[in-house]
Amino acid sequence: METDTMKVPVHVSIIMDGNGRWAKERGLERTAGHAEGVESVRACTEAAVECGVKYLSLYAFSEENWGRPQSEIDTLMGLMFKSMIEELSAFADNGIRFMVLGNRSRLSGELNAAIDDCMEKTMENRTLTLIVFLSYSGKWDILQAAKKFAAEMARHPERGEELMALEPSGFDRYLVTSGIPDPDLIIRTSGEMRLSNYLLWQGAYSELLFSDVLWPDFRKREFRAAMETYAKRDRRYGKVK
Ligand code: FPP
């Protein structure tokens, strides 16, 4: 791949899908698919660094996923916890800044403490920012942003006129992704073609790429192929070129 001359996306975001089907195809428990999915997280993180991507974000657990069986929720949260502990030194060695974004009030105290620790220890790193969206949904994000804005209005009635002049670019700072560039590319694996309540505001002009590959099989080769597809896209943002 000609990465030197290629148009590289700054922010790649992935809806990791198909772990359960991957496991079922092999006669395994769904949880085995999630464990294998962690290997794909590692592979894609490495590939992102190699390609010069600056932000890689992953939809790991949606607000809706709380409706899954408790045993599966426990497995996913356990995998998150274990991966963070195990990967911390690799993050440090490779200049990776780690972030978790979402409704963290629903996470356990133990997991939140580990997340805080991992975020704090990697906050100066700049080669790649790896964002895990956990207990996240796009509508939840927009709503919490609207509530923050309303609270600011209530606190500062004297600034009412100025605050009401808010533009979309100014609303960004109320979202949990404040300061993070919008995704240039959103990839969804496993052949499903929907956004499932993910980055609804931030993805307004993202290029979408749907791959038939199940997440546990989505490795470096598939990631690089996605970068090549992106490089050929013509982004017009509603304008004429
Ligand atoms: C979708 O497959 C996948 C998930 C809901 C979880 C993704 C989580 C991981 C890969 C593990 C933890 C992540 C990190 C960042 C270490 P599915 O279960 O919906 O699959 P199906 O549609 O085939 O049932």
Tab-separated table of C-alpha atoms and ligand atoms in Angstrom:
chain	number	residue	atom	x	y	z
A	1	MET	CA	0.000	0.000	0.000
A	2	GLU	CA	1.335	3.445	-0.913
A	3	THR	CA	0.833	5.066	2.471
A	4	ASP	CA	3.321	7.864	1.673
A	5	THR	CA	1.158	9.466	-0.973
A	6	MET	CA	-2.247	8.244	0.178
A	7	LYS	CA	-4.962	10.398	1.736
A	8	VAL	CA	-5.026	9.096	5.321
A	9	PRO	CA	-8.104	9.661	7.523
A	10	VAL	CA	-7.345	11.525	10.752
A	11	HIS	CA	-10.088	9.737	12.698
A	12	VAL	CA	-11.263	6.207	11.969
A	13	SER	CA	-14.157	4.834	13.970
A	14	ILE	CA	-15.309	1.228	14.041
A	15	ILE	CA	-18.604	-0.390	14.973
A	16	MET	CA	-17.247	-3.793	15.953
A	17	ASP	CA	-19.944	-6.307	15.063
A	18	GLY	CA	-20.227	-10.043	14.533
A	19	ASN	CA	-18.471	-11.529	17.569
A	20	GLY	CA	-21.478	-13.672	18.447
A	21	ARG	CA	-21.877	-15.004	14.893
A	22	TRP	CA	-18.145	-15.735	14.677
A	23	ALA	CA	-18.421	-17.869	17.816
A	24	LYS	CA	-21.635	-19.571	16.687
A	25	GLU	CA	-20.061	-20.584	13.366
A	26	ARG	CA	-17.456	-22.440	15.393
A	27	GLY	CA	-19.837	-23.960	17.921
A	28	LEU	CA	-18.404	-21.759	20.673
A	29	GLU	CA	-19.987	-19.547	23.358
A	30	ARG	CA	-20.595	-15.908	22.328
A	31	THR	CA	-18.008	-14.857	24.894
A	32	ALA	CA	-15.293	-16.656	22.882
A	33	GLY	CA	-16.131	-14.286	20.021
A	34	HIS	CA	-15.652	-11.277	22.268
A	35	ALA	CA	-12.295	-12.614	23.494
A	36	GLU	CA	-11.150	-13.083	19.890
A	37	GLY	CA	-12.473	-9.597	19.139
A	38	VAL	CA	-9.925	-8.177	21.564
A	39	GLU	CA	-7.183	-9.539	19.257
A	40	SER	CA	-8.743	-7.541	16.420
A	41	VAL	CA	-8.688	-4.440	18.625
A	42	ARG	CA	-4.965	-4.951	19.114
A	43	ALA	CA	-4.315	-5.609	15.403
A	44	CYS	CA	-6.312	-2.569	14.251
A	45	THR	CA	-4.633	-0.335	16.834
A	46	GLU	CA	-1.219	-1.378	15.497
A	47	ALA	CA	-2.367	-0.931	11.903
A	48	ALA	CA	-3.751	2.530	12.702
A	49	VAL	CA	-0.376	3.594	14.126
A	50	GLU	CA	1.418	2.154	11.085
A	51	CYS	CA	-0.900	3.988	8.675
A	52	GLY	CA	-0.532	7.340	10.470
A	53	VAL	CA	-4.139	7.545	11.680
A	54	LYS	CA	-4.293	9.927	14.672
A	55	TYR	CA	-7.599	8.834	16.278
A	56	LEU	CA	-9.056	5.322	16.364
A	57	SER	CA	-12.383	4.975	18.121
A	58	LEU	CA	-14.296	1.789	18.830
A	59	TYR	CA	-17.949	1.229	19.699
A	60	ALA	CA	-17.428	-1.399	22.392
A	61	PHE	CA	-20.708	-1.234	24.330
A	62	SER	CA	-23.853	0.731	23.621
A	63	GLU	CA	-26.417	2.002	26.100
A	64	GLU	CA	-28.743	-0.590	24.519
A	65	ASN	CA	-26.229	-3.386	25.215
A	66	TRP	CA	-27.159	-3.160	28.934
A	67	GLY	CA	-30.189	-5.201	27.853
A	68	ARG	CA	-28.004	-8.264	27.088
A	69	PRO	CA	-27.809	-11.212	29.536
A	70	GLN	CA	-25.923	-10.233	32.701
A	71	SER	CA	-23.322	-12.957	32.104
A	72	GLU	CA	-22.430	-11.463	28.701
A	73	ILE	CA	-22.284	-7.933	30.155
A	74	ASP	CA	-19.936	-9.213	32.874
A	75	THR	CA	-17.716	-10.874	30.251
A	76	LEU	CA	-17.484	-7.692	28.165
A	77	MET	CA	-16.742	-5.466	31.164
A	78	GLY	CA	-14.225	-8.048	32.398
A	79	LEU	CA	-12.483	-8.045	29.008
A	80	MET	CA	-12.309	-4.262	29.058
A	81	PHE	CA	-10.827	-4.290	32.549
A	82	LYS	CA	-8.279	-7.009	31.740
A	83	SER	CA	-7.273	-5.448	28.399
A	84	MET	CA	-6.633	-2.059	29.964
A	85	ILE	CA	-4.399	-3.523	32.669
A	86	GLU	CA	-2.532	-5.725	30.180
A	87	GLU	CA	-2.095	-3.095	27.462
A	88	LEU	CA	-1.052	-0.156	29.634
A	89	SER	CA	2.674	-0.666	29.078
A	90	ALA	CA	2.138	-1.181	25.322
A	91	PHE	CA	0.222	2.126	25.233
A	92	ALA	CA	3.142	3.842	26.939
A	93	ASP	CA	5.736	2.235	24.611
A	94	ASN	CA	3.808	3.174	21.476
A	95	GLY	CA	2.688	6.694	22.309
A	96	ILE	CA	-0.980	5.765	22.614
A	97	ARG	CA	-3.363	8.015	24.514
A	98	PHE	CA	-6.273	5.985	25.865
A	99	MET	CA	-9.754	7.352	26.488
A	100	VAL	CA	-13.130	5.942	27.446
A	101	LEU	CA	-16.184	7.992	26.532
A	102	GLY	CA	-19.803	7.302	27.392
A	103	ASN	CA	-22.187	7.176	30.314
A	104	ARG	CA	-19.590	6.219	32.891
A	105	SER	CA	-22.052	6.544	35.778
A	106	ARG	CA	-23.334	3.075	34.781
A	107	LEU	CA	-19.900	1.417	35.073
A	108	SER	CA	-18.625	-0.242	38.245
A	109	GLY	CA	-16.384	1.689	40.643
A	110	GLU	CA	-13.559	-0.787	39.994
A	111	LEU	CA	-13.761	-0.358	36.214
A	112	ASN	CA	-14.022	3.426	36.487
A	113	ALA	CA	-10.925	3.518	38.708
A	114	ALA	CA	-8.952	1.428	36.176
A	115	ILE	CA	-10.147	3.683	33.329
A	116	ASP	CA	-9.103	6.827	35.232
A	117	ASP	CA	-5.704	5.311	35.921
A	118	CYS	CA	-5.147	4.292	32.283
A	119	MET	CA	-6.338	7.661	30.952
A	120	GLU	CA	-4.168	9.595	33.391
A	121	LYS	CA	-1.026	7.556	32.668
A	122	THR	CA	-1.375	7.941	28.891
A	123	MET	CA	-2.720	11.492	28.636
A	124	GLU	CA	0.510	13.008	27.285
A	125	ASN	CA	0.836	10.475	24.438
A	126	ARG	CA	0.112	11.760	20.947
A	127	THR	CA	1.031	9.141	18.321
A	128	LEU	CA	-2.525	7.744	18.380
A	129	THR	CA	-5.560	8.477	20.519
A	130	LEU	CA	-7.486	5.254	21.117
A	131	ILE	CA	-11.049	5.942	22.199
A	132	VAL	CA	-13.344	3.234	23.511
A	133	PHE	CA	-17.019	4.167	23.528
A	134	LEU	CA	-18.484	2.373	26.508
A	135	SER	CA	-22.092	2.669	27.612
A	136	TYR	CA	-22.458	5.161	24.792
A	137	SER	CA	-25.240	6.110	22.443
A	138	GLY	CA	-25.542	9.038	20.074
A	139	LYS	CA	-28.942	10.166	21.372
A	140	TRP	CA	-27.704	9.962	24.975
A	141	ASP	CA	-24.707	12.123	24.008
A	142	ILE	CA	-26.827	14.781	22.277
A	143	LEU	CA	-29.256	14.828	25.204
A	144	GLN	CA	-26.538	15.179	27.851
A	145	ALA	CA	-25.051	17.999	25.756
A	146	ALA	CA	-28.446	19.741	25.563
A	147	LYS	CA	-28.804	19.419	29.333
A	148	LYS	CA	-25.348	20.941	29.886
A	149	PHE	CA	-26.296	23.805	27.601
A	150	ALA	CA	-29.612	24.347	29.435
A	151	ALA	CA	-27.798	24.316	32.779
A	152	GLU	CA	-25.365	26.940	31.490
A	153	MET	CA	-28.301	29.084	30.354
A	154	ALA	CA	-29.907	28.776	33.795
A	155	ARG	CA	-26.633	29.678	35.544
A	156	HIS	CA	-25.976	32.706	33.322
A	157	PRO	CA	-29.283	34.379	32.434
A	158	GLU	CA	-27.328	37.576	31.688
A	159	ARG	CA	-25.601	35.749	28.801
A	160	GLY	CA	-28.878	34.447	27.357
A	161	GLU	CA	-28.658	36.236	24.016
A	162	GLU	CA	-25.040	35.234	23.439
A	163	LEU	CA	-25.735	31.585	24.364
A	164	MET	CA	-28.814	31.385	22.137
A	165	ALA	CA	-26.651	32.413	19.164
A	166	LEU	CA	-25.041	28.958	19.446
A	167	GLU	CA	-23.902	27.433	16.130
A	168	PRO	CA	-23.412	23.704	15.442
A	169	SER	CA	-19.632	24.118	15.792
A	170	GLY	CA	-20.192	25.632	19.256
A	171	PHE	CA	-22.459	22.777	20.312
A	172	ASP	CA	-19.571	20.329	19.787
A	173	ARG	CA	-18.021	21.328	23.084
A	174	TYR	CA	-20.974	20.016	25.076
A	175	LEU	CA	-20.642	16.526	23.577
A	176	VAL	CA	-18.438	13.916	25.250
A	177	THR	CA	-16.193	14.066	22.171
A	178	SER	CA	-15.345	17.735	22.773
A	179	GLY	CA	-11.897	18.466	21.321
A	180	ILE	CA	-11.829	15.297	19.199
A	181	PRO	CA	-12.167	15.701	15.422
A	182	ASP	CA	-15.276	14.158	13.858
A	183	PRO	CA	-14.670	10.713	12.339
A	184	ASP	CA	-13.599	10.841	8.704
A	185	LEU	CA	-14.516	7.198	8.283
A	186	ILE	CA	-16.944	4.941	10.140
A	187	ILE	CA	-16.488	1.228	9.475
A	188	ARG	CA	-19.076	-1.373	10.459
A	189	THR	CA	-18.187	-5.033	10.262
A	190	SER	CA	-20.316	-8.179	9.803
A	191	GLY	CA	-22.471	-7.003	6.896
A	192	GLU	CA	-24.948	-4.986	8.970
A	193	MET	CA	-25.712	-1.605	7.399
A	194	ARG	CA	-26.881	0.761	10.091
A	195	LEU	CA	-25.417	3.201	12.614
A	196	SER	CA	-27.173	1.750	15.684
A	197	ASN	CA	-27.295	5.030	17.593
A	198	TYR	CA	-23.559	5.686	17.205
A	199	LEU	CA	-21.965	9.161	16.804
A	200	LEU	CA	-25.166	10.603	15.319
A	201	TRP	CA	-23.974	14.211	15.534
A	202	GLN	CA	-20.277	13.657	14.933
A	203	GLY	CA	-20.840	11.289	12.012
A	204	ALA	CA	-22.895	13.778	9.997
A	205	TYR	CA	-20.313	13.822	7.182
A	206	SER	CA	-18.347	10.662	7.864
A	207	GLU	CA	-17.660	8.299	5.023
A	208	LEU	CA	-19.325	4.955	5.742
A	209	LEU	CA	-17.762	1.599	4.969
A	210	PHE	CA	-19.620	-1.659	5.519
A	211	SER	CA	-17.539	-4.814	5.542
A	212	ASP	CA	-18.903	-8.369	5.469
A	213	VAL	CA	-16.003	-9.582	7.606
A	214	LEU	CA	-16.947	-10.494	11.188
A	215	TRP	CA	-15.082	-8.431	13.793
A	216	PRO	CA	-12.860	-11.255	15.123
A	217	ASP	CA	-11.579	-11.732	11.549
A	218	PHE	CA	-11.062	-8.013	10.897
A	219	ARG	CA	-7.300	-7.668	11.225
A	220	LYS	CA	-4.473	-5.559	9.766
A	221	ARG	CA	-5.111	-6.618	6.173
A	222	GLU	CA	-8.783	-5.613	6.397
A	223	PHE	CA	-7.901	-2.330	8.143
A	224	ARG	CA	-5.376	-1.426	5.446
A	225	ALA	CA	-7.884	-2.290	2.727
A	226	ALA	CA	-10.363	0.078	4.399
A	227	MET	CA	-7.718	2.843	4.311
A	228	GLU	CA	-7.295	2.250	0.591
A	229	THR	CA	-11.046	2.460	0.023
A	230	TYR	CA	-11.196	5.705	1.995
A	231	ALA	CA	-8.349	7.194	-0.049
A	232	LYS	CA	-10.469	6.788	-3.192
A	233	ARG	CA	-13.557	8.489	-1.756
A	234	ASP	CA	-14.463	11.968	-2.947
A	235	ARG	CA	-15.708	14.039	0.023
A	236	ARG	CA	-17.814	17.037	-0.936
A	237	TYR	CA	-19.606	17.970	2.320
A	238	GLY	CA	-22.763	18.859	0.409
A	239	LYS	CA	-20.892	21.196	-1.920
A	240	VAL	CA	-19.982	20.992	-5.598
A	241	LYS	CA	-16.361	20.406	-6.537
B	1	FPP	C1	-20.553	-6.932	18.650
B	1	FPP	O1	-20.701	-8.304	18.390
B	1	FPP	C2	-19.498	-6.681	19.628
B	1	FPP	C3	-19.693	-6.142	20.864
B	1	FPP	C4	-21.012	-5.731	21.367
B	1	FPP	C5	-18.585	-5.968	21.808
B	1	FPP	C6	-17.236	-5.570	21.279
B	1	FPP	C7	-16.257	-5.765	22.368
B	1	FPP	C8	-15.022	-6.295	22.294
B	1	FPP	C9	-14.394	-6.695	21.016
B	1	FPP	C10	-14.223	-6.572	23.516
B	1	FPP	C11	-13.738	-5.433	24.371
B	1	FPP	C12	-13.199	-4.258	23.698
B	1	FPP	C13	-12.014	-3.634	23.914
B	1	FPP	C14	-11.859	-2.269	23.385
B	1	FPP	C15	-10.873	-4.245	24.619
B	1	FPP	P1	-22.101	-8.971	18.702
B	1	FPP	O2	-21.998	-9.616	20.040
B	1	FPP	O3	-23.198	-7.991	18.567
B	1	FPP	O4	-22.138	-10.040	17.559
B	1	FPP	P2	-23.409	-10.649	16.813
B	1	FPP	O5	-24.100	-9.508	16.134
B	1	FPP	O6	-22.794	-11.609	15.864
B	1	FPP	O7	-24.239	-11.305	17.859
